[in-house]
Tab-separated table of C-alpha atoms in Angstrom:
chain	number	residue	atom	x	y	z
K	1	MET	CA	110.993	226.541	172.481
K	2	ASP	CA	107.469	227.344	171.123
K	3	GLU	CA	104.907	225.023	169.581
K	4	PHE	CA	105.810	226.301	165.995
K	5	SER	CA	109.446	225.035	166.516
K	6	LYS	CA	108.411	221.486	166.796
K	7	TYR	CA	106.930	219.140	164.165
K	8	ARG	CA	103.254	218.912	164.248
K	9	SER	CA	101.222	216.488	162.283
K	10	PRO	CA	99.066	218.391	159.740
K	11	LEU	CA	96.221	215.875	160.499
K	12	VAL	CA	96.058	217.647	163.971
K	13	SER	CA	97.203	221.248	163.145
K	14	ARG	CA	95.045	221.626	159.966
K	15	TYR	CA	92.554	218.977	159.295
K	16	ALA	CA	91.295	217.097	162.349
K	17	SER	CA	88.179	218.063	164.281
K	18	LYS	CA	88.680	219.307	167.816
K	19	GLU	CA	86.746	216.272	169.120
K	20	MET	CA	89.031	213.673	167.244
K	21	SER	CA	92.159	215.628	168.251
K	22	TYR	CA	91.068	215.501	171.939
K	23	ASN	CA	90.194	211.813	171.775
K	24	PHE	CA	93.790	210.942	170.764
K	25	SER	CA	95.373	213.493	173.040
K	26	ILE	CA	97.087	212.912	176.520
K	27	PHE	CA	97.481	216.114	178.610
K	28	ILE	CA	99.973	216.633	181.287
K	29	ASN	CA	97.324	216.990	183.929
K	30	LEU	CA	96.169	213.496	183.309
K	31	VAL	CA	99.718	212.184	183.563
K	32	THR	CA	100.290	214.243	186.862
K	33	GLU	CA	97.015	212.943	188.406
K	34	MET	CA	98.091	209.089	187.719
K	35	GLU	CA	101.491	209.902	189.154
K	36	SER	CA	100.043	211.414	192.248
K	37	HIS	CA	97.998	208.267	193.002
K	38	ALA	CA	100.658	205.720	191.670
K	39	GLU	CA	100.848	204.202	195.211
K	40	ASP	CA	97.247	204.552	196.267
K	41	ILE	CA	96.074	200.771	195.504
K	42	ASP	CA	92.809	199.692	196.923
K	43	PHE	CA	93.280	196.089	197.030
K	44	ALA	CA	89.868	195.364	198.537
K	45	MET	CA	88.208	197.146	195.640
K	46	ALA	CA	90.430	195.487	193.079
K	47	ALA	CA	89.222	192.087	194.636
K	48	VAL	CA	85.725	193.072	194.122
K	49	GLU	CA	86.366	194.273	190.590
K	50	GLU	CA	88.038	191.017	189.820
K	51	SER	CA	85.155	188.918	191.005
K	52	LYS	CA	82.965	190.675	188.582
K	53	LEU	CA	85.384	191.035	185.583
K	54	ARG	CA	87.272	187.885	185.908
K	55	HIS	CA	90.364	189.653	184.747
K	56	ASP	CA	93.106	190.716	187.132
K	57	VAL	CA	94.622	193.470	185.119
K	58	MET	CA	91.289	195.092	184.098
K	59	ALA	CA	90.253	194.878	187.848
K	60	HIS	CA	93.256	197.122	188.733
K	61	VAL	CA	92.636	199.401	185.723
K	62	HIS	CA	89.036	200.102	186.942
K	63	THR	CA	90.309	200.375	190.549
K	64	PHE	CA	92.992	202.875	189.462
K	65	ALA	CA	90.448	204.785	187.361
K	66	HIS	CA	88.512	205.363	190.611
K	67	CYS	CA	91.454	207.101	192.028
K	68	CYS	CA	92.064	209.083	188.873
K	69	PRO	CA	88.704	209.969	187.431
K	70	THR	CA	90.077	212.677	184.992
K	71	ALA	CA	92.788	210.326	183.748
K	72	ALA	CA	90.397	207.295	183.551
K	73	PRO	CA	89.700	207.572	179.892
K	74	ILE	CA	93.517	207.016	178.918
K	75	ILE	CA	94.403	204.509	181.482
K	76	HIS	CA	95.842	201.417	179.784
K	77	LEU	CA	95.654	203.213	176.450
K	78	GLY	CA	97.195	201.106	173.616
K	79	ALA	CA	98.343	198.419	176.193
K	80	THR	CA	97.540	194.871	176.744
K	81	SER	CA	97.589	192.794	179.944
K	82	CYS	CA	100.957	191.498	178.962
K	83	TYR	CA	102.293	194.927	178.876
K	84	VAL	CA	101.569	194.976	182.676
K	85	GLY	CA	102.223	191.272	183.625
K	86	ASP	CA	105.140	190.314	181.391
K	87	ASN	CA	107.104	193.592	181.905
K	88	THR	CA	106.534	193.191	185.517
K	89	ASP	CA	107.688	189.585	185.562
K	90	LEU	CA	110.976	190.578	183.712
K	91	ILE	CA	111.672	193.235	186.334
K	92	LEU	CA	111.091	190.555	189.179
K	93	LEU	CA	113.391	188.170	187.293
K	94	ARG	CA	116.181	190.739	187.033
K	95	ASP	CA	115.681	191.917	190.655
K	96	GLY	CA	115.499	188.374	191.732
K	97	PHE	CA	118.865	187.553	190.230
K	98	ASP	CA	120.278	190.793	191.924
K	99	ILE	CA	119.236	189.328	195.333
K	100	LEU	CA	120.541	185.878	194.691
K	101	LEU	CA	124.008	186.687	193.172
K	102	PRO	CA	125.497	188.419	196.253
K	103	LYS	CA	124.237	185.493	198.507
K	104	LEU	CA	125.808	183.102	196.251
K	105	ALA	CA	129.076	185.058	196.368
K	106	ARG	CA	129.014	185.003	200.250
K	107	VAL	CA	128.577	181.124	200.088
K	108	ILE	CA	131.552	180.869	197.785
K	109	ASP	CA	133.501	183.127	199.985
K	110	ARG	CA	132.774	181.151	203.296
K	111	LEU	CA	133.691	177.804	201.410
K	112	SER	CA	136.753	179.473	199.905
K	113	ASN	CA	137.958	180.179	203.419
K	114	PHE	CA	137.284	176.729	204.570
K	115	ALA	CA	139.089	175.174	201.504
K	116	GLU	CA	142.083	177.537	202.187
K	117	LYS	CA	142.239	176.631	205.833
K	118	TYR	CA	142.105	172.773	205.222
K	119	ALA	CA	144.010	172.818	201.903
K	120	GLY	CA	146.655	170.436	203.306
K	121	LEU	CA	144.557	168.224	205.633
K	122	PRO	CA	144.697	164.718	204.360
K	123	THR	CA	141.499	162.809	204.321
K	124	LEU	CA	140.183	159.627	202.836
K	125	GLY	CA	138.785	159.983	199.312
K	126	PHE	CA	135.722	158.038	198.341
K	127	THR	CA	134.596	156.472	195.030
K	128	HIS	CA	131.349	154.443	195.022
K	129	TYR	CA	131.255	155.464	198.710
K	130	GLN	CA	134.232	152.972	199.210
K	131	PRO	CA	137.709	154.231	200.471
K	132	ALA	CA	139.926	155.425	197.629
K	133	GLN	CA	143.161	157.304	197.474
K	134	LEU	CA	143.707	160.139	199.777
K	135	THR	CA	142.668	163.666	198.971
K	136	THR	CA	142.366	166.698	201.387
K	137	VAL	CA	139.531	168.447	203.129
K	138	GLY	CA	140.188	171.652	201.267
K	139	LYS	CA	140.457	169.914	197.884
K	140	ARG	CA	137.126	168.209	198.370
K	141	ALA	CA	135.558	171.606	199.167
K	142	CYS	CA	137.128	172.983	195.942
K	143	LEU	CA	134.949	170.453	194.081
K	144	TRP	CA	131.936	172.064	195.717
K	145	LEU	CA	133.287	175.455	194.884
K	146	GLN	CA	133.768	174.645	191.247
K	147	ASP	CA	130.133	173.888	190.781
K	148	LEU	CA	129.176	176.941	192.794
K	149	ALA	CA	131.424	179.074	190.647
K	150	MET	CA	129.773	177.563	187.512
K	151	ASP	CA	126.412	178.522	188.982
K	152	MET	CA	127.451	181.915	189.560
K	153	ARG	CA	128.635	182.490	185.974
K	154	ASN	CA	125.273	180.927	184.686
K	155	LEU	CA	123.090	183.240	186.938
K	156	LYS	CA	125.091	186.262	186.008
K	157	ARG	CA	124.838	185.365	182.223
K	158	ALA	CA	121.023	184.864	182.612
K	159	ARG	CA	120.580	188.057	184.382
K	160	GLU	CA	122.556	189.933	181.840
K	161	ASP	CA	120.737	188.384	178.832
K	162	LEU	CA	117.318	189.482	180.226
K	163	ARG	CA	115.654	192.173	178.309
K	164	PHE	CA	112.206	194.086	178.589
K	165	ARG	CA	109.164	193.299	176.629
K	166	GLY	CA	108.608	196.956	176.374
K	167	VAL	CA	105.585	198.471	174.345
K	168	LYS	CA	104.674	196.035	171.915
K	169	GLY	CA	100.816	195.814	171.900
K	170	THR	CA	98.419	192.963	171.700
K	171	THR	CA	100.292	190.638	169.264
K	172	GLY	CA	103.617	192.287	169.289
K	173	THR	CA	103.238	194.393	166.257
K	174	GLN	CA	102.878	197.661	168.065
K	175	ALA	CA	99.867	198.530	165.977
K	176	SER	CA	97.936	200.318	168.667
K	177	PHE	CA	100.913	202.623	169.502
K	178	LEU	CA	101.585	203.301	165.750
K	179	GLN	CA	97.842	204.315	165.639
K	180	LEU	CA	98.256	206.584	168.650
K	181	PHE	CA	101.302	208.306	167.218
K	182	GLN	CA	99.471	208.788	163.763
K	183	GLY	CA	101.897	206.512	161.770
K	184	ASP	CA	104.967	207.780	163.296
K	185	HIS	CA	107.388	204.872	163.501
K	186	ASP	CA	110.182	206.836	165.206
K	187	LYS	CA	107.896	207.877	168.069
K	188	VAL	CA	106.796	204.291	168.577
K	189	GLU	CA	110.407	203.224	168.908
K	190	ASP	CA	111.159	205.989	171.160
K	191	LEU	CA	108.358	205.074	173.562
K	192	ASP	CA	109.657	201.562	173.481
K	193	ARG	CA	112.988	202.635	174.539
K	194	MET	CA	111.935	205.319	177.047
K	195	VAL	CA	109.649	202.793	178.806
K	196	THR	CA	112.456	200.150	178.760
K	197	GLU	CA	115.005	202.592	180.291
K	198	MET	CA	112.587	203.760	182.936
K	199	ALA	CA	112.174	200.200	183.988
K	200	GLY	CA	115.903	200.124	184.535
K	201	PHE	CA	116.865	198.017	181.488
K	202	LYS	CA	119.720	200.148	180.227
K	203	LYS	CA	122.722	199.314	178.057
K	204	SER	CA	125.855	198.400	179.881
K	205	LEU	CA	129.444	197.604	178.580
K	206	ILE	CA	128.519	194.023	178.319
K	207	SER	CA	125.205	194.558	176.579
K	208	SER	CA	125.825	197.807	174.590
K	209	PHE	CA	125.295	196.075	171.266
K	210	LEU	CA	121.817	194.772	172.347
K	211	ASN	CA	118.495	196.463	172.305
K	212	MET	CA	117.365	196.225	175.974
K	213	ALA	CA	113.917	195.511	174.903
K	214	TYR	CA	113.260	192.339	172.811
K	215	MET	CA	112.847	193.257	169.280
K	216	VAL	CA	110.098	190.999	168.502
K	217	THR	CA	107.376	189.357	170.767
K	218	GLY	CA	104.061	187.872	170.447
K	219	GLN	CA	101.563	188.985	173.040
K	220	THR	CA	104.160	187.683	175.473
K	221	TYR	CA	107.888	187.517	175.613
K	222	SER	CA	109.230	184.135	174.644
K	223	ARG	CA	108.721	181.664	177.457
K	224	LYS	CA	112.075	180.342	176.673
K	225	VAL	CA	113.391	183.270	178.856
K	226	ASP	CA	111.675	181.692	181.869
K	227	ILE	CA	113.394	178.321	180.892
K	228	ASP	CA	116.745	179.994	180.815
K	229	SER	CA	116.119	181.680	184.117
K	230	LEU	CA	114.758	178.788	186.063
K	231	SER	CA	117.106	176.167	184.488
K	232	HIS	CA	120.086	177.805	186.034
K	233	LEU	CA	118.236	178.033	189.502
K	234	ALA	CA	117.418	174.250	189.245
K	235	SER	CA	121.127	173.609	188.360
K	236	MET	CA	122.187	175.445	191.270
K	237	GLY	CA	119.586	173.284	193.357
K	238	ALA	CA	121.464	170.264	192.045
K	239	THR	CA	124.787	171.718	193.143
K	240	ILE	CA	123.571	172.544	196.812
K	241	HIS	CA	121.819	169.106	197.052
K	242	LYS	CA	125.180	167.380	196.370
K	243	ILE	CA	127.144	169.629	198.729
K	244	CYS	CA	124.752	168.955	201.530
K	245	THR	CA	124.438	165.313	200.788
K	246	ASP	CA	128.236	165.109	201.038
K	247	ILE	CA	128.227	166.817	204.394
K	248	ARG	CA	125.552	164.574	205.580
K	249	LEU	CA	127.758	161.572	204.534
K	250	LEU	CA	130.695	163.068	206.228
K	251	ALA	CA	128.857	163.752	209.435
K	252	ASN	CA	127.712	159.984	209.514
K	253	LEU	CA	131.415	159.351	209.657
K	254	LYS	CA	131.965	162.039	212.331
K	255	GLU	CA	134.465	163.744	210.172
K	256	ILE	CA	132.658	167.014	209.502
K	257	GLU	CA	129.418	168.504	210.740
K	258	GLU	CA	127.187	171.490	210.170
K	259	PRO	CA	126.894	173.946	213.068
K	260	PHE	CA	124.963	172.400	216.005
K	261	GLU	CA	123.850	174.927	218.658
K	262	LYS	CA	124.720	174.266	222.368
K	263	GLU	CA	121.084	173.598	223.356
K	264	GLN	CA	119.930	172.176	220.119
K	265	ILE	CA	118.044	168.845	220.157
K	266	GLY	CA	118.669	166.263	217.500
K	267	SER	CA	115.884	163.762	218.458
K	268	SER	CA	112.971	163.920	220.995
K	269	ALA	CA	113.697	160.195	221.891
K	270	MET	CA	117.365	159.805	221.191
K	271	ALA	CA	119.220	162.500	223.299
K	272	TYR	CA	122.652	161.777	221.774
K	273	LYS	CA	121.526	162.619	218.090
K	274	ARG	CA	123.219	165.408	216.185
K	275	ASN	CA	121.078	165.260	213.022
K	276	PRO	CA	122.258	167.515	210.046
K	277	MET	CA	118.843	169.158	209.880
K	278	ARG	CA	120.103	172.299	207.851
K	279	CYS	CA	121.645	170.182	205.185
K	280	GLU	CA	118.532	167.876	205.221
K	281	ARG	CA	116.323	171.167	204.685
K	282	CYS	CA	118.626	172.345	201.713
K	283	CYS	CA	118.315	168.926	200.189
K	284	SER	CA	114.522	168.860	200.615
K	285	LEU	CA	114.061	172.301	199.075
K	286	ALA	CA	116.549	171.917	196.396
K	287	ARG	CA	114.555	168.819	195.077
K	288	HIS	CA	111.556	171.262	195.001
K	289	LEU	CA	113.687	173.831	192.959
K	290	ILE	CA	114.794	171.179	190.573
K	291	ALA	CA	111.259	169.919	189.999
K	292	LEU	CA	109.941	173.427	189.311
K	293	LEU	CA	112.098	173.519	186.155
K	294	ALA	CA	109.390	171.160	184.469
K	295	ASP	CA	106.817	173.954	184.606
K	296	PRO	CA	108.557	176.394	182.205
K	297	LEU	CA	109.618	173.660	179.940
K	298	GLN	CA	106.017	172.484	179.387
K	299	THR	CA	104.715	176.115	179.460
K	300	ALA	CA	106.843	177.269	176.541
K	301	SER	CA	105.728	174.082	174.562
K	302	VAL	CA	102.225	174.946	174.783
K	303	GLN	CA	102.340	178.653	174.058
K	304	TRP	CA	100.399	178.394	170.840
K	305	LEU	CA	101.081	180.980	168.046
K	306	GLU	CA	101.102	184.619	169.538
K	307	ARG	CA	99.912	183.407	173.006
K	308	THR	CA	97.562	181.137	175.022
K	309	LEU	CA	96.651	181.461	178.678
K	310	ASP	CA	98.028	178.011	179.611
K	311	ASP	CA	100.919	179.945	181.056
K	312	SER	CA	99.142	182.401	183.439
K	313	ALA	CA	98.421	180.325	186.521
K	314	ASN	CA	101.467	178.203	186.249
K	315	ARG	CA	103.824	181.069	186.008
K	316	ARG	CA	102.407	182.772	188.967
K	317	ILE	CA	103.566	179.799	190.998
K	318	SER	CA	106.683	178.517	189.224
K	319	LEU	CA	108.663	181.816	188.747
K	320	PRO	CA	108.254	183.228	192.282
K	321	GLU	CA	108.642	179.888	194.049
K	322	SER	CA	111.949	179.179	192.207
K	323	PHE	CA	113.502	182.415	193.338
K	324	LEU	CA	111.941	182.021	196.932
K	325	THR	CA	113.378	178.535	197.136
K	326	ALA	CA	116.779	179.494	195.743
K	327	ASP	CA	116.937	182.329	198.185
K	328	ILE	CA	116.128	180.032	201.160
K	329	ILE	CA	118.612	177.357	200.309
K	330	LEU	CA	121.394	179.853	199.699
K	331	SER	CA	120.756	181.568	203.044
K	332	THR	CA	120.880	178.255	204.694
K	333	LEU	CA	123.952	177.163	203.048
K	334	GLN	CA	125.673	180.479	204.030
K	335	ASN	CA	124.800	179.599	207.675
K	336	ILE	CA	126.127	176.061	207.281
K	337	THR	CA	129.430	177.113	205.598
K	338	GLU	CA	130.042	179.894	208.213
K	339	GLY	CA	130.082	177.071	211.001
K	340	LEU	CA	131.301	173.840	209.427
K	341	VAL	CA	133.168	171.744	212.180
K	342	VAL	CA	136.045	169.471	211.262
K	343	TYR	CA	137.272	166.702	213.361
K	344	PRO	CA	141.012	165.958	212.376
K	345	LYS	CA	141.345	163.222	214.989
K	346	VAL	CA	138.563	161.144	213.472
K	347	ILE	CA	139.736	161.674	209.989
K	348	GLU	CA	143.264	160.652	211.018
K	349	ARG	CA	141.973	157.458	212.709
K	350	HIS	CA	139.997	156.645	209.395
K	351	ILE	CA	143.206	157.193	207.350
K	352	ARG	CA	145.151	154.976	209.773
K	353	HIS	CA	142.627	152.249	209.251
K	354	GLU	CA	142.674	152.202	205.522
K	355	LEU	CA	146.144	153.534	204.605
K	356	PRO	CA	148.139	150.218	204.969
K	357	PHE	CA	146.044	148.876	202.135
K	358	MET	CA	146.590	151.791	200.023
K	359	ALA	CA	150.342	151.854	200.810
K	360	THR	CA	150.859	148.503	199.283
K	361	GLU	CA	152.015	149.772	195.985
K	362	ASN	CA	154.466	152.102	197.727
K	363	ILE	CA	155.854	149.241	199.924
K	364	ILE	CA	156.426	147.083	196.716
K	365	MET	CA	158.298	150.054	195.073
K	366	ALA	CA	160.446	150.540	198.186
K	367	MET	CA	161.250	146.792	198.292
K	368	VAL	CA	162.268	146.843	194.710
K	369	LYS	CA	164.496	149.862	195.147
K	370	ALA	CA	166.149	147.886	198.112
K	371	GLY	CA	166.798	144.982	195.584
K	372	GLY	CA	163.769	142.761	195.972
K	373	ASN	CA	161.822	141.104	193.224
K	374	ARG	CA	158.616	142.770	192.293
K	375	GLN	CA	156.632	139.666	191.697
K	376	ASP	CA	157.637	137.997	195.011
K	377	CYS	CA	156.885	141.263	196.910
K	378	HIS	CA	153.696	141.538	195.463
K	379	GLU	CA	152.671	137.856	196.411
K	380	LYS	CA	153.911	138.561	199.964
K	381	ILE	CA	151.913	141.708	200.398
K	382	ARG	CA	148.794	140.075	198.837
K	383	VAL	CA	148.842	137.247	201.305
K	384	LEU	CA	149.327	139.627	204.283
K	385	SER	CA	146.674	142.081	202.895
K	386	GLN	CA	144.107	139.251	202.817
K	387	GLN	CA	144.958	138.176	206.382
K	388	ALA	CA	144.501	141.671	207.494
K	389	ALA	CA	141.326	142.128	205.737
K	390	ASN	CA	139.849	138.819	207.229
K	391	VAL	CA	140.748	140.360	210.803
K	392	VAL	CA	138.830	143.546	209.876
K	393	LYS	CA	135.771	141.952	208.188
K	394	GLN	CA	135.419	138.686	209.902
K	395	GLU	CA	136.644	139.417	213.334
K	396	GLY	CA	135.794	143.065	213.563
K	397	GLY	CA	139.390	143.938	214.570
K	398	ASP	CA	141.539	146.772	213.523
K	399	ASN	CA	143.744	146.764	210.300
K	400	ASP	CA	146.985	145.063	211.506
K	401	LEU	CA	148.518	144.877	208.015
K	402	LEU	CA	151.439	147.227	209.103
K	403	ALA	CA	152.186	144.905	212.163
K	404	ARG	CA	152.258	141.867	209.599
K	405	VAL	CA	154.754	143.620	207.469
K	406	GLN	CA	156.939	144.649	210.395
K	407	ALA	CA	156.859	141.030	211.705
K	408	ASP	CA	157.846	139.496	208.208
K	409	PRO	CA	161.646	139.127	207.846
K	410	TYR	CA	161.241	139.534	204.136
K	411	PHE	CA	160.572	143.256	204.569
K	412	ALA	CA	163.538	144.004	206.804
K	413	PRO	CA	165.420	146.062	204.183
K	414	ILE	CA	162.615	148.809	204.312
K	415	LEU	CA	161.438	148.737	207.987
K	416	GLY	CA	163.336	151.807	208.786
K	417	HIS	CA	161.400	153.746	206.018
K	418	LEU	CA	157.926	152.635	206.860
K	419	ASP	CA	157.179	155.759	208.704
K	420	ASN	CA	157.988	157.881	205.583
K	421	ILE	CA	156.267	155.388	203.274
K	422	LEU	CA	153.079	155.649	205.394
K	423	ASP	CA	153.049	159.475	205.924
K	424	PRO	CA	149.576	160.437	204.686
K	425	LYS	CA	150.951	163.669	203.154
K	426	THR	CA	152.825	161.618	200.573
K	427	PHE	CA	149.472	160.315	199.230
K	428	ILE	CA	147.823	163.812	198.593
K	429	GLY	CA	149.751	164.518	195.440
K	430	ARG	CA	149.356	168.222	194.399
K	431	ALA	CA	146.002	168.745	196.159
K	432	PRO	CA	147.354	171.701	198.314
K	433	GLN	CA	148.724	173.313	195.311
K	434	GLN	CA	145.596	172.814	193.326
K	435	VAL	CA	143.609	174.534	196.007
K	436	ALA	CA	145.875	177.476	196.100
K	437	ARG	CA	145.859	178.092	192.514
K	438	PHE	CA	142.137	177.316	192.082
K	439	LEU	CA	141.207	179.888	194.661
K	440	SER	CA	143.598	182.399	193.464
K	441	GLU	CA	142.938	182.248	189.765
K	442	GLU	CA	139.143	181.295	189.449
K	443	VAL	CA	137.322	181.788	192.743
K	444	ARG	CA	138.607	185.110	194.171
K	445	PRO	CA	138.243	187.160	190.845
K	446	LEU	CA	134.717	185.887	190.573
K	447	LEU	CA	134.066	187.596	194.006
K	448	GLU	CA	135.591	190.926	193.141
K	449	PRO	CA	132.197	192.627	192.065
K	450	TYR	CA	130.631	191.773	195.484
K	451	LYS	CA	133.366	192.875	197.869
K	452	ALA	CA	131.050	195.476	199.331
K	453	GLU	CA	128.325	192.818	200.174
K	454	ILE	CA	130.531	189.889	201.055
K	455	ASP	CA	130.737	190.302	204.952
K	456	VAL	CA	126.892	190.514	205.374
K	457	LYS	CA	125.824	188.147	208.088
K	458	ILE	CA	122.833	185.985	207.696
K	459	GLU	CA	119.751	186.294	209.707
K	460	LEU	CA	118.229	182.788	209.629
K	461	GLU	CA	115.163	181.312	211.287
K	462	LEU	CA	115.912	177.694	211.752
C-alpha cells in the first residue's frame, strides 16, 4: 500500500511547513532506537538526575534520553508522570493478584484434604471458648475454608475488575494526544486501545463488555481502585489471622499443632516448649496487612479535584507492602496446612471429660422413653451434675457423672444403653455429610482453574 492509499491530513500534505511537520512527526528510526535501549537503565545516572530535578519520572526521561540521543526530543511526548506511574501500578496490581491466587488455591487445596481426612473425627466445639456441643475436626476446618473461598472469589473479582489508565494526558482529557493527532479523535482512541492491549489488558469472556482502559480519569486513575484491591487483601488477612489463632488455641489444648521440625527449638530456656511460631508469624503479619487498608482509604479521601501529590509517597509503601505481606502469609499458611498434626487420643480424652454433661438431655430422653417422668429425671440428673462439677472444679478430679448415674438405681432402666447414648458420633449431627457436600459443591470447583499449579511445593525460609 503506497502513501497515497492512506488518509493524509491536508494540514501536513498541502499546507504545513516542513519544519512544523517535522516537529510533530515520529519516525520509525526513533522508535527503533528506543526499543533497542529499552532495558539499558542507568540507575546511578537516574539517581543523580533525580537529585537535581526532584522528579522521579523526569529523571528517568533524561537518563533514557542519554541512551537514545536521536529519539530524545520525542521521549515522553504527550504523556504525564501518571501515564508512567499509574499504568505501571495497575500492571503490578494485576500481576500481584496473579501471583497470589494460585498460592491461595494451594492453601485451600491442602486444607480441603485435611477436612476430608478428619470429616468424621468428633471433637469438642467451643463457644465463648467454653466447651459446647461436639463438631468434627473436618467440619471446623470447613469454617476456615469457607472464609478462604470467599477471599478467593473476592480476589478474582478485584483482579478481573482492574482496567488500565491508558493514554489520558495530564488531566484525563487526552488533549495533548488530540493535538498530536491533529484533531483525529479516532486515532486517540486507537492509541489508547493499542497501549492498553500491549500492557496485557485485553478483553475476556468475563470482561468483553467493558473497555479495558478506564473511560474517564483525572490525572490519576480513581484511588478507589486501590481501596478495592487492598480491602480484599486485608479481608484475607483477617481470615488467616482467625485460622492461625484457632490453631494456636488448639495447640494449647494439645489437640492440633502446626509442623514442628525434629531439631526445632521452642524456647531458649524451656526445652520442652513447642511454640506455634509459624501461626504467630502469620498473625503478626496479618495485623500489618489489615492496618495497611487505612492508607488507601485516606489517600482516596484527599485526592483533590484531578489530583494532588498526597498519594505518591504513601502508595509507594502501601501497595507493594500489602501484596508482599499477603504473599508471605499465604506461603507460610501453605507450609502450616501441609503439615498439621492431629492428636486423636487427646481429643478423645477431652470429649470424655465433657461429654457426660452434654449427654444429660439424651439421658433424660432415654429415661422418658423407658417410662420415667421428665421432671423427676431432670432433677435427678441436675443434682448428680452439680456433684460431678464440684469434683472437677473444687477437688481437681475427673468428671464422674457417668459413674454417679450408673450407681443410682433410678437410672437402672437405661444402664444397658449408656454406651450408645454416650457415643460421640451420635453428637456430631450431619457434620461429615456437610463436609463432603461443601467440598464437592463449593470448594473443588473453585480450584479447577489452578489444577496445573496446585501441586507446587513451597520453599519457605523460617
